[in-house]
PDB file of C-alpha atoms in Angstrom:
ATOM      1  CA  LEU H   1     -27.317 -41.340 -28.970  1.00 91.00           C
ATOM      2  CA  ALA H   2     -29.674 -43.515 -26.876  1.00 94.00           C
ATOM      3  CA  VAL H   3     -27.255 -43.527 -23.918  1.00 95.00           C
ATOM      4  CA  THR H   4     -27.001 -39.732 -24.032  1.00 95.00           C
ATOM      5  CA  ALA H   5     -30.791 -39.420 -24.050  1.00 95.00           C
ATOM      6  CA  VAL H   6     -31.135 -41.780 -21.057  1.00 96.00           C
ATOM      7  CA  VAL H   7     -28.492 -39.861 -19.073  1.00 96.00           C
ATOM      8  CA  PHE H   8     -30.171 -36.517 -19.870  1.00 96.00           C
ATOM      9  CA  VAL H   9     -33.659 -37.767 -18.866  1.00 96.00           C
ATOM     10  CA  GLY H  10     -32.251 -39.263 -15.637  1.00 96.00           C
ATOM     11  CA  TYR H  11     -30.409 -36.063 -14.760  1.00 96.00           C
ATOM     12  CA  THR H  12     -33.552 -33.966 -15.379  1.00 96.00           C
ATOM     13  CA  TYR H  13     -35.670 -36.318 -13.239  1.00 96.00           C
ATOM     14  CA  ILE H  14     -33.210 -36.246 -10.301  1.00 96.00           C
ATOM     15  CA  ARG H  15     -32.798 -32.460 -10.512  1.00 95.00           C
ATOM     16  CA  ASN H  16     -36.566 -31.860 -10.443  1.00 94.00           C
ATOM     17  CA  LYS H  17     -37.028 -34.318  -7.559  1.00 95.00           C
ATOM     18  CA  HIS H  18     -34.322 -32.521  -5.535  1.00 92.00           C
ATOM     19  CA  ALA H  19     -35.906 -29.118  -6.267  1.00 91.00           C
ATOM     20  CA  ARG H  20     -39.294 -30.369  -4.986  1.00 90.00           C
ATOM     21  CA  GLU H  21     -37.706 -31.742  -1.795  1.00 88.00           C
ATOM     22  CA  VAL H  22     -35.868 -28.487  -1.092  1.00 85.00           C
ATOM     23  CA  ALA H  23     -39.041 -26.448  -1.689  1.00 82.00           C
ATOM     24  CA  ALA H  24     -40.974 -28.700   0.711  1.00 80.00           C
ATOM     25  CA  MET H  25     -38.294 -28.279   3.415  1.00 76.00           C
ATOM     26  CA  VAL H  26     -38.257 -24.481   3.040  1.00 70.00           C
ATOM     27  CA  SER H  27     -42.036 -24.222   3.268  1.00 62.00           C
ATOM     28  CA  VAL H  28     -42.064 -26.392   6.425  1.00 57.00           C
ATOM     29  CA  GLU H  29     -39.258 -24.410   8.117  1.00 52.00           C
ATOM     30  CA  SER H  30     -40.594 -20.903   7.485  1.00 49.00           C
ATOM     31  CA  PRO H  31     -43.669 -20.090   9.575  1.00 52.00           C
ATOM     32  CA  ALA H  32     -46.563 -18.198   8.044  1.00 52.00           C
ATOM     33  CA  ASP H  33     -45.716 -14.518   7.783  1.00 56.00           C
ATOM     34  CA  PRO H  34     -48.082 -12.200   9.631  1.00 56.00           C
ATOM     35  CA  LYS H  35     -50.406 -10.107   7.469  1.00 65.00           C
ATOM     36  CA  GLY H  36     -51.688  -6.579   7.941  1.00 70.00           C
ATOM     37  CA  PRO H  37     -50.235  -3.138   8.630  1.00 80.00           C
ATOM     38  CA  ALA H  38     -46.843  -2.732  10.260  1.00 82.00           C
ATOM     39  CA  GLN H  39     -47.028  -2.455  14.045  1.00 86.00           C
ATOM     40  CA  ALA H  40     -43.532  -1.087  14.608  1.00 89.00           C
ATOM     41  CA  LEU H  41     -40.810   0.946  12.922  1.00 90.00           C
ATOM     42  CA  ILE H  42     -37.236  -0.227  13.486  1.00 90.00           C
ATOM     43  CA  VAL H  43     -34.629   2.498  12.959  1.00 90.00           C
ATOM     44  CA  VAL H  44     -31.237   0.878  12.340  1.00 90.00           C
ATOM     45  CA  ASP H  45     -28.188   3.007  13.186  1.00 88.00           C
ATOM     46  CA  GLU H  46     -24.879   2.478  11.409  1.00 87.00           C
ATOM     47  CA  ALA H  47     -22.335   0.355  13.266  1.00 84.00           C
ATOM     48  CA  MET H  48     -20.109   2.311  15.660  1.00 84.00           C
ATOM     49  CA  LEU H  49     -16.472   1.317  16.044  1.00 81.00           C
ATOM     50  CA  GLN H  50     -14.946   1.652  19.503  1.00 79.00           C
ATOM     51  CA  GLY H  51     -11.502   0.155  19.717  1.00 78.00           C
ATOM     52  CA  GLY H  52     -11.783  -3.545  18.872  1.00 79.00           C
ATOM     53  CA  LYS H  53     -15.540  -3.564  19.504  1.00 86.00           C
ATOM     54  CA  THR H  54     -18.458  -2.872  17.172  1.00 86.00           C
ATOM     55  CA  MET H  55     -21.674  -1.426  18.586  1.00 88.00           C
ATOM     56  CA  LEU H  56     -24.899  -2.206  16.710  1.00 88.00           C
ATOM     57  CA  GLY H  57     -28.088  -0.491  17.751  1.00 89.00           C
ATOM     58  CA  GLY H  58     -31.121   1.581  16.975  1.00 91.00           C
ATOM     59  CA  THR H  59     -34.653   2.318  18.130  1.00 92.00           C
ATOM     60  CA  VAL H  60     -38.031   0.623  17.824  1.00 91.00           C
ATOM     61  CA  ARG H  61     -41.138   2.824  17.614  1.00 91.00           C
ATOM     62  CA  ASN H  62     -44.593   1.419  18.402  1.00 90.00           C
ATOM     63  CA  MET H  63     -46.878   2.489  15.536  1.00 89.00           C
ATOM     64  CA  SER H  64     -49.907   0.498  16.726  1.00 87.00           C
ATOM     65  CA  ALA H  65     -52.692   1.618  19.065  1.00 88.00           C
ATOM     66  CA  GLN H  66     -51.858  -1.005  21.684  1.00 89.00           C
ATOM     67  CA  LYS H  67     -49.050  -1.625  24.144  1.00 89.00           C
ATOM     68  CA  LEU H  68     -46.382  -3.993  22.787  1.00 85.00           C
ATOM     69  CA  GLY H  69     -44.090  -6.059  24.933  1.00 78.00           C
ATOM     70  CA  PRO H  70     -41.866  -7.747  25.894  1.00 87.00           C
ATOM     71  CA  LEU H  71     -40.134  -7.150  22.573  1.00 88.00           C
ATOM     72  CA  ALA H  72     -36.832  -8.393  21.162  1.00 90.00           C
ATOM     73  CA  VAL H  73     -35.097  -7.629  17.859  1.00 92.00           C
ATOM     74  CA  GLU H  74     -33.714 -10.638  15.986  1.00 91.00           C
ATOM     75  CA  MET H  75     -30.476  -9.923  14.129  1.00 90.00           C
ATOM     76  CA  GLU H  76     -28.686 -12.094  11.597  1.00 89.00           C
ATOM     77  CA  LEU H  77     -24.904 -11.863  11.965  1.00 88.00           C
ATOM     78  CA  ARG H  78     -22.604 -13.169   9.235  1.00 87.00           C
ATOM     79  CA  ARG H  79     -19.260 -14.561  10.436  1.00 86.00           C
ATOM     80  CA  ARG H  80     -16.042 -13.558   8.678  1.00 83.00           C
ATOM     81  CA  GLN H  81     -14.335 -16.964   8.834  1.00 84.00           C
ATOM     82  CA  ASP H  82     -16.851 -19.261   7.185  1.00 85.00           C
ATOM     83  CA  GLY H  83     -19.654 -16.913   6.110  1.00 80.00           C
ATOM     84  CA  ALA H  84     -22.195 -18.785   8.227  1.00 84.00           C
ATOM     85  CA  ALA H  85     -25.220 -16.906   9.537  1.00 86.00           C
ATOM     86  CA  GLU H  86     -25.899 -16.687  13.250  1.00 88.00           C
ATOM     87  CA  LYS H  87     -29.101 -15.273  14.766  1.00 90.00           C
ATOM     88  CA  LYS H  88     -29.195 -13.322  18.036  1.00 90.00           C
ATOM     89  CA  LEU H  89     -32.105 -11.869  19.973  1.00 90.00           C
ATOM     90  CA  VAL H  90     -31.475  -8.393  21.372  1.00 90.00           C
ATOM     91  CA  ALA H  91     -33.747  -7.165  24.156  1.00 89.00           C
ATOM     92  CA  LEU H  92     -35.181  -3.655  24.117  1.00 89.00           C
ATOM     93  CA  SER H  93     -34.791  -1.106  26.874  1.00 88.00           C
ATOM     94  CA  PRO H  94     -37.584  -0.696  28.072  1.00 87.00           C
ATOM     95  CA  ALA H  95     -38.989  -4.083  27.028  1.00 84.00           C
ATOM     96  CA  GLU H  96     -42.596  -2.838  26.745  1.00 87.00           C
ATOM     97  CA  ILE H  97     -43.560   0.109  24.570  1.00 89.00           C
ATOM     98  CA  GLU H  98     -46.675   2.256  24.837  1.00 90.00           C
ATOM     99  CA  PRO H  99     -48.330   3.502  21.607  1.00 89.00           C
ATOM    100  CA  GLN H 100     -46.203   6.113  19.770  1.00 90.00           C
ATOM    101  CA  GLN H 101     -43.274   5.557  22.165  1.00 91.00           C
ATOM    102  CA  GLU H 102     -39.728   4.359  21.447  1.00 91.00           C
ATOM    103  CA  ALA H 103     -37.276   1.899  22.969  1.00 92.00           C
ATOM    104  CA  ARG H 104     -33.585   1.337  22.227  1.00 93.00           C
ATOM    105  CA  TYR H 105     -31.661  -1.819  21.481  1.00 91.00           C
ATOM    106  CA  SER H 106     -27.911  -2.320  21.310  1.00 91.00           C
ATOM    107  CA  LEU H 107     -25.499  -5.178  20.828  1.00 89.00           C
ATOM    108  CA  GLU H 108     -21.730  -5.173  21.374  1.00 90.00           C
ATOM    109  CA  LEU H 109     -19.624  -7.506  19.213  1.00 87.00           C
ATOM    110  CA  LYS H 110     -15.990  -8.112  18.391  1.00 84.00           C
ATOM    111  CA  GLY H 111     -15.305  -6.422  15.062  1.00 74.00           C
ATOM    112  CA  GLN H 112     -12.980  -9.186  13.856  1.00 78.00           C
ATOM    113  CA  GLU H 113     -15.618 -11.930  14.179  1.00 83.00           C
ATOM    114  CA  TYR H 114     -18.505 -10.625  12.058  1.00 82.00           C
ATOM    115  CA  SER H 115     -18.655  -9.074   8.600  1.00 82.00           C
ATOM    116  CA  SER H 116     -22.301  -7.955   8.427  1.00 83.00           C
ATOM    117  CA  ALA H 117     -25.481  -7.671  10.451  1.00 86.00           C
ATOM    118  CA  ARG H 118     -29.118  -7.116   9.536  1.00 87.00           C
ATOM    119  CA  VAL H 119     -32.452  -7.020  11.336  1.00 89.00           C
ATOM    120  CA  THR H 120     -34.574 -10.046  10.411  1.00 89.00           C
ATOM    121  CA  ALA H 121     -37.506  -9.970  12.839  1.00 88.00           C
ATOM    122  CA  LEU H 122     -39.235  -8.213  15.709  1.00 88.00           C
ATOM    123  CA  LYS H 123     -40.544 -10.729  18.209  1.00 89.00           C
ATOM    124  CA  ILE H 124     -42.990 -10.557  21.090  1.00 86.00           C
ATOM    125  CA  ASN H 125     -42.818 -13.722  23.214  1.00 84.00           C
ATOM    126  CA  GLY H 126     -41.368 -15.654  20.261  1.00 81.00           C
ATOM    127  CA  THR H 127     -44.082 -14.499  17.806  1.00 84.00           C
ATOM    128  CA  ALA H 128     -43.046 -12.338  14.855  1.00 85.00           C
ATOM    129  CA  LEU H 129     -44.625  -8.893  14.414  1.00 86.00           C
ATOM    130  CA  LEU H 130     -44.904  -6.865  11.233  1.00 87.00           C
ATOM    131  CA  PHE H 131     -42.382  -4.045  11.064  1.00 86.00           C
ATOM    132  CA  THR H 132     -40.748  -1.635   8.683  1.00 85.00           C
ATOM    133  CA  THR H 133     -37.164  -0.424   8.814  1.00 85.00           C
ATOM    134  CA  ALA H 134     -35.553   2.956   8.300  1.00 85.00           C
ATOM    135  CA  GLN H 135     -31.997   4.231   8.316  1.00 84.00           C
ATOM    136  CA  GLY H 136     -30.924   5.796  11.582  1.00 79.00           C
ATOM    137  CA  ARG H 137     -27.934   7.776  12.726  1.00 80.00           C
ATOM    138  CA  LYS H 138     -24.846   7.781  10.560  1.00 80.00           C
ATOM    139  CA  ARG H 139     -21.483   6.819  11.965  1.00 74.00           C
ATOM    140  CA  PRO H 140     -19.428   9.899  12.857  1.00 71.00           C
ATOM    141  CA  LEU H 141     -16.325  10.521  10.812  1.00 72.00           C
ATOM    142  CA  GLU H 142     -13.223   9.014  12.299  1.00 69.00           C
ATOM    143  CA  ARG H 143     -10.737  11.633  13.344  1.00 71.00           C
ATOM    144  CA  THR H 144      -7.110  11.028  12.765  1.00 73.00           C
ATOM    145  CA  GLU H 145      -4.406  13.092  14.345  1.00 76.00           C
ATOM    146  CA  SER H 146      -2.623  15.184  11.793  1.00 77.00           C
ATOM    147  CA  LYS H 147       1.102  14.734  12.030  1.00 80.00           C
ATOM    148  CA  THR H 148       3.619  16.913  10.260  1.00 80.00           C
ATOM    149  CA  VAL H 149       6.717  15.061   9.228  1.00 76.00           C
ATOM    150  CA  THR H 150       9.780  17.154   8.420  1.00 78.00           C
ATOM    151  CA  VAL H 151      12.565  15.526   6.477  1.00 74.00           C
ATOM    152  CA  ASP H 152      15.919  17.183   6.858  1.00 73.00           C
ATOM    153  CA  LYS H 153      18.172  17.110   3.820  1.00 71.00           C
ATOM    154  CA  HIS H 154      21.701  16.263   4.720  1.00 67.00           C
ATOM    155  CA  PRO H 155      24.425  17.647   2.509  1.00 67.00           C
ATOM    156  CA  PRO H 156      25.549  15.063  -0.020  1.00 63.00           C
ATOM    157  CA  ARG H 157      28.815  13.356   0.670  1.00 67.00           C
ATOM    158  CA  LYS H 158      31.547  13.232  -1.879  1.00 65.00           C
ATOM    159  CA  GLY H 159      30.583  10.879  -4.681  1.00 62.00           C
ATOM    160  CA  GLU H 160      26.849  10.814  -3.830  1.00 62.00           C
ATOM    161  CA  GLU H 161      25.884  13.992  -5.654  1.00 59.00           C
ATOM    162  CA  PHE H 162      24.373  13.771  -9.114  1.00 58.00           C
ATOM    163  CA  LEU H 163      26.318  15.666 -11.693  1.00 61.00           C
ATOM    164  CA  ASN H 164      23.200  16.703 -13.606  1.00 67.00           C
ATOM    165  CA  SER H 165      20.063  17.436 -11.546  1.00 69.00           C
ATOM    166  CA  ALA H 166      17.378  20.115 -11.378  1.00 71.00           C
ATOM    167  CA  ASP H 167      19.298  21.793  -8.568  1.00 71.00           C
ATOM    168  CA  ASN H 168      22.638  21.515 -10.325  1.00 68.00           C
ATOM    169  CA  PRO H 169      22.147  21.564 -14.124  1.00 71.00           C
ATOM    170  CA  ALA H 170      25.178  20.793 -16.226  1.00 71.00           C
ATOM    171  CA  ARG H 171      25.861  20.669 -19.922  1.00 70.00           C
ATOM    172  CA  ILE H 172      26.629  17.347 -21.456  1.00 66.00           C
ATOM    173  CA  PRO H 173      29.261  17.656 -24.217  1.00 62.00           C
TER     174      PRO H 173
END
């Protein structure tokens, strides 16, 4: 009983120590989030498929009273193979936005490499800005060519015909 108690107390102590270390690392890595009203609205369009490529994009609208720029949208891409996250900065076109104006961003990726993408930050010279997101344009329906397949029935050869079928009913004695 004493050995079990010692093992349990040791496990609890090590688990709590590890949790404190992880919390300290997370607080050091994440910079202080900006406070205040959102300065931009990011409209995220659904991914467009074009052959083997995937197009991600949308618009950024300046909701503040001042000119913003040069801006870049930070996206987190999740790889299909190992599930690891990869961050990419996508520049806006135009890079500077006047108040109540919009700019577009787009990123072309191979569809086989990534499973998901999401907007994580809006940056101006490496500094994060407050933003809100909204859903943008939906992906158009994929059109498939309708093909009519006609199957010709060949007359059954001798020995291949069923004796009792819906087309040829017969009485069984």
